Coordinates of C-alpha atoms and ligand atoms in Angstrom, one line a residue:
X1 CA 26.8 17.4 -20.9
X2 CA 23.6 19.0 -21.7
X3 CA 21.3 17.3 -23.5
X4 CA 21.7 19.9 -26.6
X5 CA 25.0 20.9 -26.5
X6 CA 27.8 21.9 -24.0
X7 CA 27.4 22.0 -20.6
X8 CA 26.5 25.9 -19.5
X9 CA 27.6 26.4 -15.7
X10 CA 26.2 29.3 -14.0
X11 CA 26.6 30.8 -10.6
X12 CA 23.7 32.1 -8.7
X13 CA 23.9 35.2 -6.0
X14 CA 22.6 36.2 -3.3
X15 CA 20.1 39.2 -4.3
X16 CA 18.1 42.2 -3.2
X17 CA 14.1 42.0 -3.6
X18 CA 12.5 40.2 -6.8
X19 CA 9.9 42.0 -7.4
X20 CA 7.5 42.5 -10.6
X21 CA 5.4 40.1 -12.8
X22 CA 6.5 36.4 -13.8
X23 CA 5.2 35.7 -17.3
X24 CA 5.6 31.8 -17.1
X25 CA 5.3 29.8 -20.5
X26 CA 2.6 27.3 -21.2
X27 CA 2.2 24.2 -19.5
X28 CA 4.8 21.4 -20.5
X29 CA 2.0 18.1 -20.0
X30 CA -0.5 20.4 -21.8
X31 CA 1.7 21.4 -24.8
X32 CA 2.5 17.7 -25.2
X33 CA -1.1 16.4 -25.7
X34 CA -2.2 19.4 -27.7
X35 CA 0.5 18.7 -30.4
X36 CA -0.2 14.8 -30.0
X37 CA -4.0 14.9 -30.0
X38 CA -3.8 17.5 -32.6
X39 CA -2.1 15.2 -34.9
X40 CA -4.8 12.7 -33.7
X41 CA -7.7 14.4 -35.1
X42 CA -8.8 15.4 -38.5
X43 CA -8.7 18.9 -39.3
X44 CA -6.8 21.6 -38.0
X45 CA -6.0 22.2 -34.7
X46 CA -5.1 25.4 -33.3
X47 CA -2.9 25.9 -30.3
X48 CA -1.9 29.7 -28.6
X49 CA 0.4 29.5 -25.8
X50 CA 2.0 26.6 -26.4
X51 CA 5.6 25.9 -24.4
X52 CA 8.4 26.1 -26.9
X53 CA 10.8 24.2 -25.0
X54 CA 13.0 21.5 -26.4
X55 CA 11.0 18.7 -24.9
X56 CA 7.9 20.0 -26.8
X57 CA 9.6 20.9 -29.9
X58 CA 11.0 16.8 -29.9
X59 CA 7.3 16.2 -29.5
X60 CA 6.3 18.6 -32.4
X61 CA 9.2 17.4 -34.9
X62 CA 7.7 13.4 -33.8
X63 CA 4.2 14.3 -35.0
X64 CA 5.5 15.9 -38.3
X65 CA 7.5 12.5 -38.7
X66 CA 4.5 10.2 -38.2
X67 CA 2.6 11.9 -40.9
X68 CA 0.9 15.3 -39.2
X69 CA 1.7 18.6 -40.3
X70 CA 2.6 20.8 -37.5
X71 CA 3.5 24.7 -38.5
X72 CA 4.4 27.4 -36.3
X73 CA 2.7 30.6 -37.4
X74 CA 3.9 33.2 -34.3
X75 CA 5.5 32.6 -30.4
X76 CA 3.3 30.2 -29.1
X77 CA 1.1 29.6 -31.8
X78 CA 0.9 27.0 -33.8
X79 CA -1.3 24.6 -36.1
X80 CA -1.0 20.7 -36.4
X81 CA -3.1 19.0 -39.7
X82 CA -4.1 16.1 -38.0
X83 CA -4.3 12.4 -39.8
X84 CA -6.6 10.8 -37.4
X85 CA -6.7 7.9 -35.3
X86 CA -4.8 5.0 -36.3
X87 CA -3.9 7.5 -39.4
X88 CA -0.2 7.5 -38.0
X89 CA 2.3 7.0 -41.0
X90 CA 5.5 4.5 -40.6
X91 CA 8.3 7.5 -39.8
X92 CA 11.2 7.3 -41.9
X93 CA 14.1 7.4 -39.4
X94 CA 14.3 6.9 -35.6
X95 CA 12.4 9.3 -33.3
X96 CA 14.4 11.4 -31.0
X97 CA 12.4 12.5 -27.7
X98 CA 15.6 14.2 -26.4
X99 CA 15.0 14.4 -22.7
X100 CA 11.3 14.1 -22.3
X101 CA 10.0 10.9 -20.4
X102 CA 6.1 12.6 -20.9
X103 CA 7.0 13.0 -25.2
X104 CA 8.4 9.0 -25.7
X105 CA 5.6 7.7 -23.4
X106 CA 2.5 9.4 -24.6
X107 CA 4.3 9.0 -28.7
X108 CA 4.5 4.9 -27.6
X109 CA 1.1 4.7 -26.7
X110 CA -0.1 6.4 -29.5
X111 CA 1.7 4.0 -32.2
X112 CA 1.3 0.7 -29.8
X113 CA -2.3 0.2 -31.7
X114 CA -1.0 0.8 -35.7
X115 CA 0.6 -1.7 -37.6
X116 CA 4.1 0.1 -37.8
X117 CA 7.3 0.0 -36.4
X118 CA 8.7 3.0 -35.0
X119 CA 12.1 3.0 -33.0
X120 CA 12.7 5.5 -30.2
X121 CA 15.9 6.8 -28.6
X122 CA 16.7 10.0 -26.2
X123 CA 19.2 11.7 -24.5
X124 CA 21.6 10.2 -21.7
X125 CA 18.8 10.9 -19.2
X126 CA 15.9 9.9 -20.9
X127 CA 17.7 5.9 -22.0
X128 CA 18.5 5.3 -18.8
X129 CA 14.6 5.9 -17.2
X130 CA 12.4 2.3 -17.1
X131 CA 9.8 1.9 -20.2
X132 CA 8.8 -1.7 -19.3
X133 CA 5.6 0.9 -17.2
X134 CA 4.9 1.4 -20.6
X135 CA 5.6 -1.8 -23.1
X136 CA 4.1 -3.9 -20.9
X137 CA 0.7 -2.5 -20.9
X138 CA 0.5 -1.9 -24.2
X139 CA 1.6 -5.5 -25.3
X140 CA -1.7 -6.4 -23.4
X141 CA -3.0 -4.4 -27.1
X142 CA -0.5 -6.8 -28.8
X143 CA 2.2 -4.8 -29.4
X144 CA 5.8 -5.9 -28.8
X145 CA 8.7 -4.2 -28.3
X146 CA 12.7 -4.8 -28.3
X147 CA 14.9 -2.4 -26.0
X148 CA 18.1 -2.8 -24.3
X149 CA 18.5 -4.4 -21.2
X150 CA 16.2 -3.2 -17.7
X151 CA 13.5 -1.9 -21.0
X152 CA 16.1 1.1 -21.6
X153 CA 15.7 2.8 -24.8
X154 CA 16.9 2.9 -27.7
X155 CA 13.8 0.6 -28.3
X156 CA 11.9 -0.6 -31.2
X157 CA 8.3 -0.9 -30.9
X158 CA 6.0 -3.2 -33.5
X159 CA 3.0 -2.2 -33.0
X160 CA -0.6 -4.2 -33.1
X161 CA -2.4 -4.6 -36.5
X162 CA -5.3 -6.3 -34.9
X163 CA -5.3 -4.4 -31.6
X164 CA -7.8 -5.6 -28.5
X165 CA -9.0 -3.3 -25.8
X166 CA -7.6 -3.7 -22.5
X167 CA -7.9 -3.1 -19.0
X168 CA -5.3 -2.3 -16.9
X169 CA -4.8 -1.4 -13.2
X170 CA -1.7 1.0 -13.2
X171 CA 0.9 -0.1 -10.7
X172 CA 2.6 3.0 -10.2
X173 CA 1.2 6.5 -9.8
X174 CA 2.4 7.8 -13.3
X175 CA 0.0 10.3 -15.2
X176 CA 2.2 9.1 -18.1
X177 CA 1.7 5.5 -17.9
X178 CA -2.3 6.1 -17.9
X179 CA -2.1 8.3 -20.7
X180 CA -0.4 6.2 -22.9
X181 CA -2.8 3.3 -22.1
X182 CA -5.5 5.6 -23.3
X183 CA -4.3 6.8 -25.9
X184 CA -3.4 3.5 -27.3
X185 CA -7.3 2.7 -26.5
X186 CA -8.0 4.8 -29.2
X187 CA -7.4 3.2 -32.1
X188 CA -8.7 -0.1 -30.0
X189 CA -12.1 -1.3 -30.7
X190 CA -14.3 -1.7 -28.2
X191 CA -13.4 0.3 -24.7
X192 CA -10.4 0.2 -23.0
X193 CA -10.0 0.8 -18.8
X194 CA -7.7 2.2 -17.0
X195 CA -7.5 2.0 -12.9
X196 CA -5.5 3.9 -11.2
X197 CA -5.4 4.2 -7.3
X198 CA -3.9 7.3 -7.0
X199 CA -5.6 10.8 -9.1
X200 CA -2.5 11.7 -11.1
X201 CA -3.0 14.6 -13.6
X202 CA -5.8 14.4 -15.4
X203 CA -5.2 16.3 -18.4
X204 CA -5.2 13.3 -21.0
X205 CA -9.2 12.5 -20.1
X206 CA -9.8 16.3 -20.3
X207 CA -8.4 17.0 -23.2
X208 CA -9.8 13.7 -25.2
X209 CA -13.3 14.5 -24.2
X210 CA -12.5 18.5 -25.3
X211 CA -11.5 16.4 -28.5
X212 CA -14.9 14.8 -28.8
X213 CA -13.9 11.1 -27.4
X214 CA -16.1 9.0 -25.0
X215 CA -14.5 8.6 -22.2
X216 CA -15.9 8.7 -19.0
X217 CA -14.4 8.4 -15.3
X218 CA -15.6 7.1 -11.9
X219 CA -14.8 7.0 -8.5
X220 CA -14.7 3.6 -7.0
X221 CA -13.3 1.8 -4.1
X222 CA -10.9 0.3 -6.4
X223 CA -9.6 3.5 -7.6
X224 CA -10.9 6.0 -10.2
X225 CA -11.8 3.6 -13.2
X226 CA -11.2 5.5 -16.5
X227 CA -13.3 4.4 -19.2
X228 CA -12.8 4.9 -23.3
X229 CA -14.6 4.2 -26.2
X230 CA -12.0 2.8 -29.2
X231 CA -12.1 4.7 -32.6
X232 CA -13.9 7.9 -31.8
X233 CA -13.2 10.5 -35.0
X234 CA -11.4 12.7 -32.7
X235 CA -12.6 17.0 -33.9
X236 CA -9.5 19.5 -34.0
X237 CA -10.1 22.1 -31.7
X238 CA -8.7 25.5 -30.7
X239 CA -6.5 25.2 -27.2
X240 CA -5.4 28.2 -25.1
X241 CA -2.7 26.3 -22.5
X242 CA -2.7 27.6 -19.2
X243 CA 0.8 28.7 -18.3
X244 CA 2.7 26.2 -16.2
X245 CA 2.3 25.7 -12.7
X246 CA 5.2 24.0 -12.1
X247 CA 7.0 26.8 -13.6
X248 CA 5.6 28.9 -11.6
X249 CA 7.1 27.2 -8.4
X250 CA 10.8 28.2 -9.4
X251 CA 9.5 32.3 -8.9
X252 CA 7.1 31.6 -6.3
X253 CA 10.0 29.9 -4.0
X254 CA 12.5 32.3 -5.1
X255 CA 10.2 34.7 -4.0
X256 CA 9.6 33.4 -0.4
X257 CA 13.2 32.9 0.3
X258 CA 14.4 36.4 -0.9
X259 CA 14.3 39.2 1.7
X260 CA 12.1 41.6 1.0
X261 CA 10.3 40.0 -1.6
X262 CA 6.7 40.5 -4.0
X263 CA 6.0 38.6 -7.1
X264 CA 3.4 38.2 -9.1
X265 CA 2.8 34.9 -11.3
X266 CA -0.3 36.0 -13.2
X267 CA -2.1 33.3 -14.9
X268 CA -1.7 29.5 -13.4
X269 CA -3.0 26.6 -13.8
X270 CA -4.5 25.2 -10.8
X271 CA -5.8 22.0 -12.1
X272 CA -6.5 20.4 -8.4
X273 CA -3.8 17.5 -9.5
X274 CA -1.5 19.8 -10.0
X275 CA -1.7 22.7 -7.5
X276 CA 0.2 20.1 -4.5
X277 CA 3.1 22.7 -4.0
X278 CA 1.2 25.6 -3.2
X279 CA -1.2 24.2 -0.9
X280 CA 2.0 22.7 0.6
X281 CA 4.1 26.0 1.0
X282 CA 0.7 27.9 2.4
X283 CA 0.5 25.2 5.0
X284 CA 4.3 26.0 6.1
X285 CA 3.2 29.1 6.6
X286 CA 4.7 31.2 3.1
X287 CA 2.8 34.0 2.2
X288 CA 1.0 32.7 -0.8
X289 CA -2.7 33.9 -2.6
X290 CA -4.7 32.9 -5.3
X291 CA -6.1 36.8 -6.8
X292 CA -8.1 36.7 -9.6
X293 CA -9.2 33.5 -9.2
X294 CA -11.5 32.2 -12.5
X295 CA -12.0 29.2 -14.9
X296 CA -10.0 29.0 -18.3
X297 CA -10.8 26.2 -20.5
X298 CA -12.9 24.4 -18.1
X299 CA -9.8 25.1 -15.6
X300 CA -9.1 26.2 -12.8
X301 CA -6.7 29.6 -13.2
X302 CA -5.3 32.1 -11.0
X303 CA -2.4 34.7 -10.3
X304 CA -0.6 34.1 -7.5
X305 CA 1.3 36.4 -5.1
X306 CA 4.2 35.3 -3.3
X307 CA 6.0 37.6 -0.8
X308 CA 8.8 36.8 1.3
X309 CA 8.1 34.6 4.6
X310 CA 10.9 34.8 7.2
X311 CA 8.8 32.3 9.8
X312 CA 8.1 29.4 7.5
X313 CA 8.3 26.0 9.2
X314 CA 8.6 22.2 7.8
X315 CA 6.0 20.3 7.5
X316 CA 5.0 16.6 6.8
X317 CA 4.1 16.5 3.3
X318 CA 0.7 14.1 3.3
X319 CA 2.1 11.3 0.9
X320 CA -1.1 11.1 -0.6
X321 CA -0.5 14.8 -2.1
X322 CA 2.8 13.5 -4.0
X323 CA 1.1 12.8 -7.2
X324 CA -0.2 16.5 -7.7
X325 CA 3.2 17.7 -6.9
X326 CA 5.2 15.6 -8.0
X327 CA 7.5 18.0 -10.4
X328 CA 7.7 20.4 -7.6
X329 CA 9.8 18.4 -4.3
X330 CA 13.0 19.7 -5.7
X331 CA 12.3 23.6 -5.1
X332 CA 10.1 22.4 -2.4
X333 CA 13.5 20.9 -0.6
X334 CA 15.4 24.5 -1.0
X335 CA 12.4 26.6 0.3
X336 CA 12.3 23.3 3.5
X337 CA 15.9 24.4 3.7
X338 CA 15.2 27.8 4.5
X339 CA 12.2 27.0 6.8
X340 CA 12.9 26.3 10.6
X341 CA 12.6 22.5 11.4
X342 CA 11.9 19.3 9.6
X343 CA 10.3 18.7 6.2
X344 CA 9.5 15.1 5.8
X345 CA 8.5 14.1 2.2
X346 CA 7.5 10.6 2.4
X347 CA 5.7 8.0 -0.7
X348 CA 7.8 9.8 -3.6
X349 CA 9.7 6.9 -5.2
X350 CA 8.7 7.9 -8.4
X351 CA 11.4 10.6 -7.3
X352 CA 13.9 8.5 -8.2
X353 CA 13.0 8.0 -11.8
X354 CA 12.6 11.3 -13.2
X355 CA 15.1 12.7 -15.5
X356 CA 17.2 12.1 -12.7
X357 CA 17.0 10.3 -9.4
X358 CA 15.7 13.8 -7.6
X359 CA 16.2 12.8 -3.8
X360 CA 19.9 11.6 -4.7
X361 CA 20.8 15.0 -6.8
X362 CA 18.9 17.1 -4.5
X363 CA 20.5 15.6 -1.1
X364 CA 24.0 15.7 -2.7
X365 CA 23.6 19.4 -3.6
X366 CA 21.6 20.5 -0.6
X367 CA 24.5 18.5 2.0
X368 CA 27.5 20.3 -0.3
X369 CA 25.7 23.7 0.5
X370 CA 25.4 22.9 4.7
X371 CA 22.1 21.5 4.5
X372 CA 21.2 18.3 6.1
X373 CA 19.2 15.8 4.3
X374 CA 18.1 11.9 5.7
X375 CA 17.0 9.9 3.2
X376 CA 15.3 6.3 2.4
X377 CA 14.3 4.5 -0.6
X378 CA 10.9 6.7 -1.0
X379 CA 11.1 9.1 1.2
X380 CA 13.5 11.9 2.6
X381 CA 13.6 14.7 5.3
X382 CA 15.3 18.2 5.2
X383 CA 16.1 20.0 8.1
X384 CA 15.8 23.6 7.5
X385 CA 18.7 26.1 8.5
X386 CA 16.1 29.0 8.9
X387 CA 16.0 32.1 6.8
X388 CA 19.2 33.5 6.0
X389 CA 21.2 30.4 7.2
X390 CA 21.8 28.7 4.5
X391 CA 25.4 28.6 3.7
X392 CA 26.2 28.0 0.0
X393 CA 29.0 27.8 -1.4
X394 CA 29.2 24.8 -2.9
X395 CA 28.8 23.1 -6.7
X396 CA 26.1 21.6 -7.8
X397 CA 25.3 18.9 -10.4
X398 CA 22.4 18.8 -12.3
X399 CA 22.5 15.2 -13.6
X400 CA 20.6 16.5 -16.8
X401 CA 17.8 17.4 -15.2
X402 CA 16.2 21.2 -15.3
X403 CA 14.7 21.1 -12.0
X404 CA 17.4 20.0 -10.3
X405 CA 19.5 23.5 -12.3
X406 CA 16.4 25.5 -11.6
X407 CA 16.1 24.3 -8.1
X408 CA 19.9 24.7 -7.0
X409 CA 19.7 28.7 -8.9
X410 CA 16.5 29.5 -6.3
X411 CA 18.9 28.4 -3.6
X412 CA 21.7 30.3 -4.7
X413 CA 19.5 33.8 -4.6
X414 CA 19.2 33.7 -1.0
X415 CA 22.4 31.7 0.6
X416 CA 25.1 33.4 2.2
X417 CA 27.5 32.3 -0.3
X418 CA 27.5 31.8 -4.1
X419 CA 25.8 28.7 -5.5
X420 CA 27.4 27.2 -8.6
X421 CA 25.1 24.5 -11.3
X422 CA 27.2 22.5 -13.4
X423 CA 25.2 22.4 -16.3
X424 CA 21.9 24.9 -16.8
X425 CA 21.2 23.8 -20.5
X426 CA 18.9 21.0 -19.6
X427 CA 16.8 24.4 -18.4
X428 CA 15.8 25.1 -22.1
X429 CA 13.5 21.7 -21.7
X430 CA 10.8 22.7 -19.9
X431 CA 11.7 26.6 -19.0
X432 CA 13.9 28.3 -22.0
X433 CA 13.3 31.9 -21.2
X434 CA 13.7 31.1 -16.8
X435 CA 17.6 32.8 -17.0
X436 CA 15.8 36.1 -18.2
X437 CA 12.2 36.3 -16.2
X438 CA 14.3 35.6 -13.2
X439 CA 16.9 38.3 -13.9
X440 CA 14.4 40.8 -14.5
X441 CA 13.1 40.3 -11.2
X442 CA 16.1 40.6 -9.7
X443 CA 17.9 37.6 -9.8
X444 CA 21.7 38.0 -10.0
X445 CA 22.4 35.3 -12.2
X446 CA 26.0 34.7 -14.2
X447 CA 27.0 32.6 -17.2
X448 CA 30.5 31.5 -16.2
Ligands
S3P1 C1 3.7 14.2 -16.7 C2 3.6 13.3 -15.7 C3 4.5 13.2 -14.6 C4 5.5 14.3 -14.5 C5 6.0 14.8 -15.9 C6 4.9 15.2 -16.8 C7 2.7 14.2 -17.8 O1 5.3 12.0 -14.8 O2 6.6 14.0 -13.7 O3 6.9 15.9 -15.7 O4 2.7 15.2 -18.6 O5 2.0 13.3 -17.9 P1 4.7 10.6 -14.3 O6 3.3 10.4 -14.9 O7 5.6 9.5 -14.8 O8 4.6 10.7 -12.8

């Protein structure tokens, strides 16, 4: 089942050349923080380019029910009336995050520090993924919280009338649990600290100071110690969000795999702890530039060409690169398929808690298909058939997760035989308009 409805399988073609411009939508983590600090701050914030998918629209419809006012005035742009820090009203009913880990973390942090009680609940997916990375911080703040067994939602969450600061070393490398510490920091007095060991996207400490917070961030031997100041007024601001690069991958790889290939994806993000992918694929040898390389928003964009790249060859992914491309191993696994020798993705447990356990749906689908995939707790290896060698064929389930539909549709453009995806709703989370751009490029894509 899809998280929204019935299940939509598809089959996936073999095609001639994509060619043309990708317009990708805005970027998911940014969308999510500009609708959440929006409704942090007094006065109207302003937002152009913001992703309507379903995990952002949850987010949007959460904001409204804690109080904000959040109004969409045109595609992509929208406005959220903010009600300030600690200004979060009790919501009347329980909120929904559908299928998006990012939306019920950062939403848990942000109520862990005001006295009200908020229960959350999701789709299949999303209540079976561990939340104890983020109750147990924030009951360091003095909130407490009351979920099924193993921290599963559905979960009520009191939250702390008299909240302390904190500081907290993050155990695992999770941009979400850092975020949510912070953003429960703000309506802490004093400062809160967060250590992580590991740079994981950074676009929570960005966007806070754009927002007028103190928060400053240094680079120690104990990791990169992020520091906040409790109960800034926080400004509303206009955001332009940079279009997604993870996205962009799905295009880009379809693009390196397909014969005859040339694609443009104008306009990325390249937000250095985000940009792991690309950097990746260059170093296997795809044929990969950055044109038009600027700064957006005090970020780093570009438009990137990919062109098809017949003598790509595995690699060994440094593990210390996972974090900054850490949405990206699925579609990295079908291009390693279509490479000549061994990819070897090693520290990427947090693989196996993402809307679904990615090695495990990307090794059953990849083997089904006549690729071969070893595997381990946290890491895995896929040993590429060479271009044009994959066989296909073969179904492929999704688990509810749209990377995994995304990732198994790139295969499907350049296997030998027909690739078929269970279930390509979960798509409309992250990507709604993906079934379209790619078709338009070339793609040979059917609705069974
Ligand atoms: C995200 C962080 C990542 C990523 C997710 C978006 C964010 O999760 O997988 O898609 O916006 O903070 P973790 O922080 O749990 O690794």
């Amino acid at each position: 089942m899809s998280s929204h409805g019935a299940p939509i399988p598809m089959i996936s073609r073999k095609c001639g050349p994509l060619s043309g411009d990708a317009h990708v939508p805005g970027d998911k983590s940014i969308s999510h923080r500009s609708l959440i600090l929006g409704a942090l701050s007094i006065g109207r914030t302003e937002v152009f380019g913001l992703l309507e998918g379903q995990d952002v629209l949850d987010t949007a419809k959460a904001m409204q029910a804690f109080g904000a006012t959040v109004e969409q005035h045109g595609v992509g742009h929208w406005t959220i009336d903010g009600v300030g820090v600690g200004g979060f009203a009790e919501p009347q009913n329980v909120i929904d995050c559908g299928n998006s880990g990012t939306g019920v973390r950062l939403i848990m942090g942000c109520m862990a520090t005001t006295g009200i009680t908020v229960t959350f609940t999701g789709d299949a997916s999303l209540n079976k993924r561990p939340m104890a990375r983020v109750t147990d911080p924030i009951s360091l703040f003095g909130a407490q919280s009351f979920g099924r067994q193993g921290g599963r939602l559905p979960m009520t969450i009191v939250g702390a009338a008299n909240p302390v600061p904190v500081s907290y070393k993050v155990p695992v490398p999770s941009a979400q649990v850092k975020s949510a510490v912070l953003l429960a920091g703000l309506n802490a007095p004093g400062k809160t600290v967060v250590i992580e060991q590991e740079a994981t996207r950074d676009h929570t400490e960005r966007m806070l100071v754009g927002f007028g917070a103190e928060l400053t961030v240094e680079d120690t031997t104990q990791g990169r110690v992020i520091t906040l100041t409790g109960q800034p007024e926080l400004k509303a601001q206009t955001i332009v969000v940079p279009r997604d690069p993870s996205s962009a991958a799905f295009p880009v790889c379809a693009a390196l795999i397909v014969k005859g290939s040339d694609v443009l994806v104008p306009n990325i993000g390249l937000n250095p702890t985000r940009a792991g992918l690309f950097t990746t694929l260059r170093e296997m040898g795809a044929d990969l530039t950055y044109e038009n390389e600027r700064e957006e928003g005090g970020e780093p964009v570009a438009d990137l060409r990919a062109r098809y790249s017949p003598n790509m060859t595995g690699i060994a992914v440094p593990p210390e690169r996972a974090a900054s491309m850490i949405d990206e191993y699925p579609v990295l696994s079908v291009v390693a398929a279509f490479a000549q020798g061994d990819t070897v993705m090693k520290g990427v447990k947090e693989l196996r808690v993402k809307e679904s356990d990615r090695i495990d749906a990307m090794a059953k689908g990849l083997r089904a298909n006549g690729v071969t995939v070893e595997e381990g707790d946290d890491w895995w290896i896929v040993t590429g058939c060479g271009m044009g060698n994959v066989a296909g064929g073969a179904l492929c389930e999704t688990f509810l997760d749209h990377r995994i539909a995304m990732s198994f549709m790139v295969m499907g453009m350049a296997s030998s035989a027909p690739v078929t995806i269970d279930d390509c709703g979960p798509i409309a989370t992250s990507f709604p308009i993906f079934e379209g751009l790619m078709a338009d490029l070339g793609a040979v894509l059917e609705r069974m």
